């Protein structure tokens, strides 16, 4: 037991050699790293232009969109929230909608999920265009997710399946 303690003390007391670097050398190394890691926006756009977009790839492979939106418009009174929205969504494609509060992100989602009607425009779904077929192909999670007390999860799922 006493020998174990000695081993622990001696192994813990050994220090790794410290590599000394002058301040001047460290500063030049950090400058070199910064210079190599800075890429201008113009260079990024040139590199991105070499690669096809998901829509271009889908057209090249002759894929049909699973959701196609054309000339979509939605207003609340005189306030036009969505105007001339055209969008194709292909299978396995991830979509993000970004915008300020009140820009129409939730409204667009609710129109696509058939929760709200559009004022004009067309929506086509690859799995069918009746309300029942559409509801079986997609779902939506609302911003406010408070549920009435006393409901079981299965009741809520059934409610949304029936919407």
Coordinates of C-alpha atoms in Angstrom, one line a residue:
X1 CA 0.0 0.0 0.0
X2 CA 2.8 2.4 0.8
X3 CA 4.4 1.7 -2.5
X4 CA 1.1 2.5 -4.3
X5 CA 1.1 6.0 -2.7
X6 CA 4.7 6.6 -3.8
X7 CA 3.9 5.7 -7.4
X8 CA 0.9 8.0 -7.4
X9 CA 3.0 10.8 -5.9
X10 CA 5.9 10.4 -8.4
X11 CA 3.7 10.1 -11.5
X12 CA 1.6 13.2 -10.4
X13 CA 4.7 15.2 -9.6
X14 CA 6.2 14.8 -13.1
X15 CA 5.5 17.8 -15.3
X16 CA 5.3 17.8 -19.1
X17 CA 8.0 20.0 -20.7
X18 CA 6.7 23.5 -21.5
X19 CA 7.2 24.6 -25.0
X20 CA 8.4 28.2 -25.0
X21 CA 7.1 30.5 -27.8
X22 CA 8.0 34.1 -28.2
X23 CA 5.2 36.6 -28.3
X24 CA 6.4 37.7 -31.8
X25 CA 6.1 34.2 -33.2
X26 CA 2.7 33.6 -31.6
X27 CA 1.4 36.8 -33.1
X28 CA 2.6 35.9 -36.6
X29 CA 1.1 32.5 -36.3
X30 CA -2.4 33.9 -35.4
X31 CA -2.1 36.4 -38.2
X32 CA -1.4 33.6 -40.6
X33 CA -4.4 31.6 -39.4
X34 CA -6.7 34.6 -39.7
X35 CA -5.5 35.4 -43.2
X36 CA -6.1 31.8 -44.4
X37 CA -9.5 31.5 -42.8
X38 CA -11.0 34.7 -44.3
X39 CA -13.0 34.2 -47.5
X40 CA -14.8 37.0 -49.2
X41 CA -18.5 36.7 -49.9
X42 CA -17.7 37.0 -53.6
X43 CA -15.5 33.9 -53.3
X44 CA -18.2 32.0 -51.5
X45 CA -20.8 32.8 -54.2
X46 CA -18.4 31.7 -56.9
X47 CA -17.8 28.4 -55.2
X48 CA -21.6 27.9 -54.6
X49 CA -22.3 28.6 -58.2
X50 CA -20.4 25.5 -59.2
X51 CA -22.9 23.3 -57.4
X52 CA -26.5 22.8 -58.6
X53 CA -29.3 23.9 -56.4
X54 CA -31.7 21.2 -55.0
X55 CA -34.3 22.3 -57.5
X56 CA -31.9 22.0 -60.4
X57 CA -30.9 18.5 -59.2
X58 CA -34.5 17.5 -59.0
X59 CA -35.2 18.7 -62.5
X60 CA -32.1 17.0 -63.8
X61 CA -33.3 13.7 -62.3
X62 CA -36.8 14.4 -63.6
X63 CA -38.3 14.3 -60.1
X64 CA -41.8 15.6 -59.5
X65 CA -42.3 18.0 -56.6
X66 CA -44.3 16.6 -53.6
X67 CA -45.7 20.1 -53.0
X68 CA -46.1 22.8 -55.7
X69 CA -47.3 26.3 -54.9
X70 CA -48.0 28.8 -57.7
X71 CA -49.0 32.5 -57.4
X72 CA -50.1 32.1 -53.8
X73 CA -51.7 35.2 -52.2
X74 CA -53.1 35.9 -48.7
X75 CA -54.4 39.1 -47.2
X76 CA -56.0 40.1 -43.9
X77 CA -58.2 43.0 -44.9
X78 CA -56.0 45.5 -46.7
X79 CA -52.8 44.0 -45.3
X80 CA -51.2 41.7 -48.0
X81 CA -49.2 39.0 -46.1
X82 CA -48.3 36.7 -49.0
X83 CA -48.1 37.8 -52.6
X84 CA -47.0 35.8 -55.7
X85 CA -45.4 32.9 -53.8
X86 CA -44.0 30.2 -56.0
X87 CA -42.4 27.2 -54.4
X88 CA -41.6 23.6 -55.3
X89 CA -40.7 21.1 -52.5
X90 CA -39.1 17.8 -53.5
X91 CA -39.0 14.6 -51.5
X92 CA -36.2 14.6 -48.9
X93 CA -35.6 18.3 -49.3
X94 CA -35.4 20.4 -46.1
X95 CA -37.1 23.8 -46.3
X96 CA -36.6 26.8 -44.0
X97 CA -38.8 29.9 -44.0
X98 CA -37.1 32.9 -42.4
X99 CA -38.6 36.3 -41.8
X100 CA -39.6 38.9 -39.3
X101 CA -42.6 38.7 -37.0
X102 CA -45.7 39.2 -39.1
X103 CA -44.0 38.4 -42.4
X104 CA -46.3 35.4 -43.2
X105 CA -44.3 32.4 -42.2
X106 CA -47.0 30.8 -40.1
X107 CA -49.7 31.9 -42.6
X108 CA -47.8 30.1 -45.4
X109 CA -47.5 26.9 -43.2
X110 CA -51.2 27.0 -42.3
X111 CA -52.2 27.4 -46.0
X112 CA -50.0 24.6 -47.1
X113 CA -51.4 22.4 -44.3
X114 CA -55.0 23.4 -45.4
X115 CA -55.7 25.0 -42.0
X116 CA -56.3 28.4 -43.6
X117 CA -57.5 29.1 -47.2
X118 CA -55.4 31.2 -49.6
X119 CA -57.1 34.2 -51.3
X120 CA -55.7 33.0 -54.7
X121 CA -53.1 30.7 -56.2
X122 CA -52.8 26.9 -56.6
X123 CA -51.4 24.2 -54.4
X124 CA -50.7 20.7 -55.7
X125 CA -49.8 17.7 -53.6
X126 CA -48.3 14.6 -55.1
X127 CA -50.3 12.3 -52.8
X128 CA -53.7 13.8 -53.6
X129 CA -55.6 17.1 -53.5
X130 CA -58.6 16.4 -51.4
X131 CA -58.6 17.7 -47.8
X132 CA -58.5 14.2 -46.4
X133 CA -55.6 13.1 -48.7
X134 CA -53.7 16.3 -47.8
X135 CA -54.1 15.8 -44.1
X136 CA -52.8 12.2 -44.3
X137 CA -49.6 13.5 -46.0
X138 CA -48.6 16.3 -43.6
X139 CA -49.0 17.8 -40.2
X140 CA -48.3 21.1 -38.5
X141 CA -47.1 22.1 -35.0
X142 CA -48.6 25.5 -34.1
X143 CA -46.6 28.2 -32.3
X144 CA -48.8 28.0 -29.2
X145 CA -48.8 24.4 -28.1
X146 CA -51.1 24.5 -25.1
X147 CA -53.6 21.7 -24.9
X148 CA -56.8 21.4 -23.0
X149 CA -56.4 19.6 -19.6
X150 CA -57.8 16.2 -19.3
X151 CA -57.0 15.1 -22.9
X152 CA -54.9 12.0 -23.5
X153 CA -52.2 12.2 -26.2
X154 CA -54.1 9.7 -28.3
X155 CA -57.1 12.1 -28.2
X156 CA -55.0 15.0 -29.5
X157 CA -53.5 12.9 -32.2
X158 CA -56.9 11.8 -33.4
X159 CA -58.1 15.4 -33.3
X160 CA -55.3 16.5 -35.6
X161 CA -55.9 13.5 -37.9
X162 CA -59.5 14.6 -38.3
X163 CA -58.8 18.3 -39.0

